[in-house]
mmCIF file of C-alpha atoms in Angstrom:
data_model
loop_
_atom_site.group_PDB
_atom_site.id
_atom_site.type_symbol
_atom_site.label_atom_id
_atom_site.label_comp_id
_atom_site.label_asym_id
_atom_site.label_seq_id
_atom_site.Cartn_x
_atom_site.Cartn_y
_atom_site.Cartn_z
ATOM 1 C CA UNK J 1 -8.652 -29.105 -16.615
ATOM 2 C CA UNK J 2 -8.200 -28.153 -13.098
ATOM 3 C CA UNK J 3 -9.542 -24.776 -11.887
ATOM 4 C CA UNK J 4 -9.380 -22.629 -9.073
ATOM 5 C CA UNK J 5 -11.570 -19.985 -7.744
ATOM 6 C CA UNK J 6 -10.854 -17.878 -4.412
ATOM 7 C CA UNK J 7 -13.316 -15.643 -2.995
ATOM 8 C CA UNK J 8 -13.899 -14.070 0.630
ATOM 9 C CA UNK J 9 -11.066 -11.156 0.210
ATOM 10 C CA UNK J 10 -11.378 -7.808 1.436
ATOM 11 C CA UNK J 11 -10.159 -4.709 3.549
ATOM 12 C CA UNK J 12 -10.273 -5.495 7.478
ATOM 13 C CA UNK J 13 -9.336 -4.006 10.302
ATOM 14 C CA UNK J 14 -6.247 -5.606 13.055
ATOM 15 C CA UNK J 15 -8.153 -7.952 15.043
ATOM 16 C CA UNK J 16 -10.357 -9.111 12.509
ATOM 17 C CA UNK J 17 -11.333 -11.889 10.799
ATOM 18 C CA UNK J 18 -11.932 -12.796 7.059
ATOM 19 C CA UNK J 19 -12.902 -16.324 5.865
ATOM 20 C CA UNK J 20 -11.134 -17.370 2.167
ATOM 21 C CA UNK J 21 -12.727 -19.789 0.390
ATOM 22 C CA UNK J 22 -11.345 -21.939 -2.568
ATOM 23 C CA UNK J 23 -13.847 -23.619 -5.273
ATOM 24 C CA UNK J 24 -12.052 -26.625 -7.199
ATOM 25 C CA UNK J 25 -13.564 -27.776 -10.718
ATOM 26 C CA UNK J 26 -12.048 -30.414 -12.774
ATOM 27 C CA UNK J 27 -10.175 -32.409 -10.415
ATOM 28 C CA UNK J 28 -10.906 -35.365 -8.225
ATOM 29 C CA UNK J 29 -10.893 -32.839 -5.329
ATOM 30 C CA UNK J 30 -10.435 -35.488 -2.131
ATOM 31 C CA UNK J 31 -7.335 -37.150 -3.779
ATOM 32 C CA UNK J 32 -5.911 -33.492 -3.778
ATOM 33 C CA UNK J 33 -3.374 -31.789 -1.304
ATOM 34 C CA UNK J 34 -4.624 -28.446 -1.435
ATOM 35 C CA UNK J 35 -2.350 -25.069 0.013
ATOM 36 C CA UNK J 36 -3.174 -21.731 0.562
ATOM 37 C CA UNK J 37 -0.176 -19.431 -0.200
ATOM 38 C CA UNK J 38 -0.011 -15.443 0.075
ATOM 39 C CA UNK J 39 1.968 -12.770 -1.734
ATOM 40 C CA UNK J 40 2.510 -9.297 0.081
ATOM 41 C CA UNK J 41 3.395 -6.510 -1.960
ATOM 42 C CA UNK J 42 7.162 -6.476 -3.242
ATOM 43 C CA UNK J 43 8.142 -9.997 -1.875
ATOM 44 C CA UNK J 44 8.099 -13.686 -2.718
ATOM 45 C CA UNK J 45 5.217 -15.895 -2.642
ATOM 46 C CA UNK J 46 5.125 -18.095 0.456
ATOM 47 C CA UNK J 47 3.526 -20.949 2.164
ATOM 48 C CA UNK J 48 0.615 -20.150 5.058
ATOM 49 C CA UNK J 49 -1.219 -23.517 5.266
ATOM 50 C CA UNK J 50 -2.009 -26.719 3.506
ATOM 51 C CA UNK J 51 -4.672 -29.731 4.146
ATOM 52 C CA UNK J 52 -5.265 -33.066 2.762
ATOM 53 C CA UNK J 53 -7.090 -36.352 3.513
ATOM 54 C CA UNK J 54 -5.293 -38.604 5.375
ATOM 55 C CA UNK J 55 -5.527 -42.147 3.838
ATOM 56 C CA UNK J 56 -8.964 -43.475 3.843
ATOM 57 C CA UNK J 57 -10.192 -42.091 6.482
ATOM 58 C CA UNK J 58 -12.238 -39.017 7.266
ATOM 59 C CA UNK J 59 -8.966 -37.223 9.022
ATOM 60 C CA UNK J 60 -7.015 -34.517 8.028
ATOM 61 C CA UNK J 61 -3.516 -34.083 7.729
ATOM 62 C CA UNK J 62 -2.717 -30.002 8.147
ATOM 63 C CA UNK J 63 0.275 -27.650 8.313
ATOM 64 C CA UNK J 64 0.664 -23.892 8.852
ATOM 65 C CA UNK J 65 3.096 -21.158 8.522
ATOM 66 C CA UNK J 66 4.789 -20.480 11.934
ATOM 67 C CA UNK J 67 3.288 -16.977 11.069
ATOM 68 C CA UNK J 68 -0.053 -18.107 11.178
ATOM 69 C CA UNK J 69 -0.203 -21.171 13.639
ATOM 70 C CA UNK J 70 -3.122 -20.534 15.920
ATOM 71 C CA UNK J 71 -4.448 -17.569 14.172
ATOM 72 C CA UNK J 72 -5.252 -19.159 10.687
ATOM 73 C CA UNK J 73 -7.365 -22.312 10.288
ATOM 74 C CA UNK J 74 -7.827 -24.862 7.089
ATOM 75 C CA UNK J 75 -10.526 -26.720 6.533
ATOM 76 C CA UNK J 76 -12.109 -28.373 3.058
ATOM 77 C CA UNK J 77 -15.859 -29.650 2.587
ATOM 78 C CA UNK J 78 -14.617 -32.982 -0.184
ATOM 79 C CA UNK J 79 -18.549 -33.117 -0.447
ATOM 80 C CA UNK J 80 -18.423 -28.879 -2.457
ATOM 81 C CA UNK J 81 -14.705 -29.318 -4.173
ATOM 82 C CA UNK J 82 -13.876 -25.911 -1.768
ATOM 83 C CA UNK J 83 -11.195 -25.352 0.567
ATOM 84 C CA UNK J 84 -11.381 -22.496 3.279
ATOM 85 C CA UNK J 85 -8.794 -20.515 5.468
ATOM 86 C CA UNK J 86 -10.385 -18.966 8.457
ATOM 87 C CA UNK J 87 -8.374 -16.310 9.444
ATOM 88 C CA UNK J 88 -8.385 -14.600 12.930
ATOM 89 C CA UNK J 89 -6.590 -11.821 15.122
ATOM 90 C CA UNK J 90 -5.270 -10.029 11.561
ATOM 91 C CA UNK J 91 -2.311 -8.536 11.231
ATOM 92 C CA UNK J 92 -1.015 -5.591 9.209
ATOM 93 C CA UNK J 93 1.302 -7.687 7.817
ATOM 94 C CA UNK J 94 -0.905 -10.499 6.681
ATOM 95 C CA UNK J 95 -1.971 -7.890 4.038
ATOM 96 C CA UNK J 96 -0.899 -9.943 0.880
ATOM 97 C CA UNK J 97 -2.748 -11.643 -2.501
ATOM 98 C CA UNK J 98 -4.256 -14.633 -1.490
ATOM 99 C CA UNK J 99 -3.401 -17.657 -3.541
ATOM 100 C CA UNK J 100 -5.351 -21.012 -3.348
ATOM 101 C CA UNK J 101 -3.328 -24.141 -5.158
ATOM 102 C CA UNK J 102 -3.528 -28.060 -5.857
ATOM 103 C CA UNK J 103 -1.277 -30.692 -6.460
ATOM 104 C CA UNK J 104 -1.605 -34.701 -6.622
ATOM 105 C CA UNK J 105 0.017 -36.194 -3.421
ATOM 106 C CA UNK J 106 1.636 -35.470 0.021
ATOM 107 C CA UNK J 107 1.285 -31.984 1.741
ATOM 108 C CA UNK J 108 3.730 -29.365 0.020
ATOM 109 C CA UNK J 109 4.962 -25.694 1.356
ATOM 110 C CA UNK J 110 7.026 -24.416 -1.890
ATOM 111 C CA UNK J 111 4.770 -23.146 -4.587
ATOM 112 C CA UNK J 112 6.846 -25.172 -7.050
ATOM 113 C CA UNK J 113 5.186 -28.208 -5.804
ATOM 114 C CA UNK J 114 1.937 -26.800 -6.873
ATOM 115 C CA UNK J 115 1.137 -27.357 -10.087
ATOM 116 C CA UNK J 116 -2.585 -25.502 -10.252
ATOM 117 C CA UNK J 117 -3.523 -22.212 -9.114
ATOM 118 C CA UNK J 118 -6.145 -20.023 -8.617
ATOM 119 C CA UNK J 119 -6.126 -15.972 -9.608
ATOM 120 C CA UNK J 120 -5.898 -14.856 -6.457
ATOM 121 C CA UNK J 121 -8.285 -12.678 -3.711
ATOM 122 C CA UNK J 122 -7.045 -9.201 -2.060
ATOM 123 C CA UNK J 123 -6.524 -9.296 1.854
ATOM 124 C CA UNK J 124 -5.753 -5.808 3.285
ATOM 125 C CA UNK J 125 -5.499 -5.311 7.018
ATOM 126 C CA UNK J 126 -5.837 -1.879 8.186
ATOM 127 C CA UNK J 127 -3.865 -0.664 11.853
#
């Protein structure tokens, strides 16, 4: 059974920076696109950034959330089963449940395409 576990939340000030990180159990984590997604308070659950291995090699594929392009940075460590989002420069409106998610195959950006999910971490960004 797959499972999901974010950590790294927390209340920051605009400017700052917060690191997520996302710890997968029960999955054959490389073979896994894996997507951050974030719910602010009163609105739908969107896309901010998704990685996954590209072929056989040791690259990457990523994408972001026009939102968050050049702010927000994915990364995953296939060796720990975690994914991370570094997040710079925050915004007041970045403030939003942070949601960490898997799914078997290509890179994804509609939370129906995600089949697992983690509980969710707390970002709050203070003006």
């Amino acid at each position: 059974q797959v499972q999901l576990a974010e950590s790294g939340g927390g209340l920051v000030q605009a400017g700052g920076s917060l690191t997520l990180s996302c710890a997968a159990s029960g999955v054959t984590f490389s073979s896994y696109a894996m997507g951050w997604f974030r719910q602010p308070p009163g609105k739908e659950r969107e896309f901010v950034a998704g990685i996954r291995r590209s072929g056989g090699t040791t690259s990457f594929y990523t994408n972001y959330a026009d939102s968050v392009k050049g702010r927000f940075t994915i990364s995953r460590d296939n060796a720990k089963n975690t994914v991370y989002l570094q997040m710079n420069s925050l915004k007041p409106e970045d403030t939003a449940v942070y949601y960490c998610a898997a799914r078997w195959g290509p890179l994804g950006e509609y939370p129906s395409q995600f089949p697992y999910w983690g509980q969710g971490t707390q970002v709050t960004v203070s003006s």
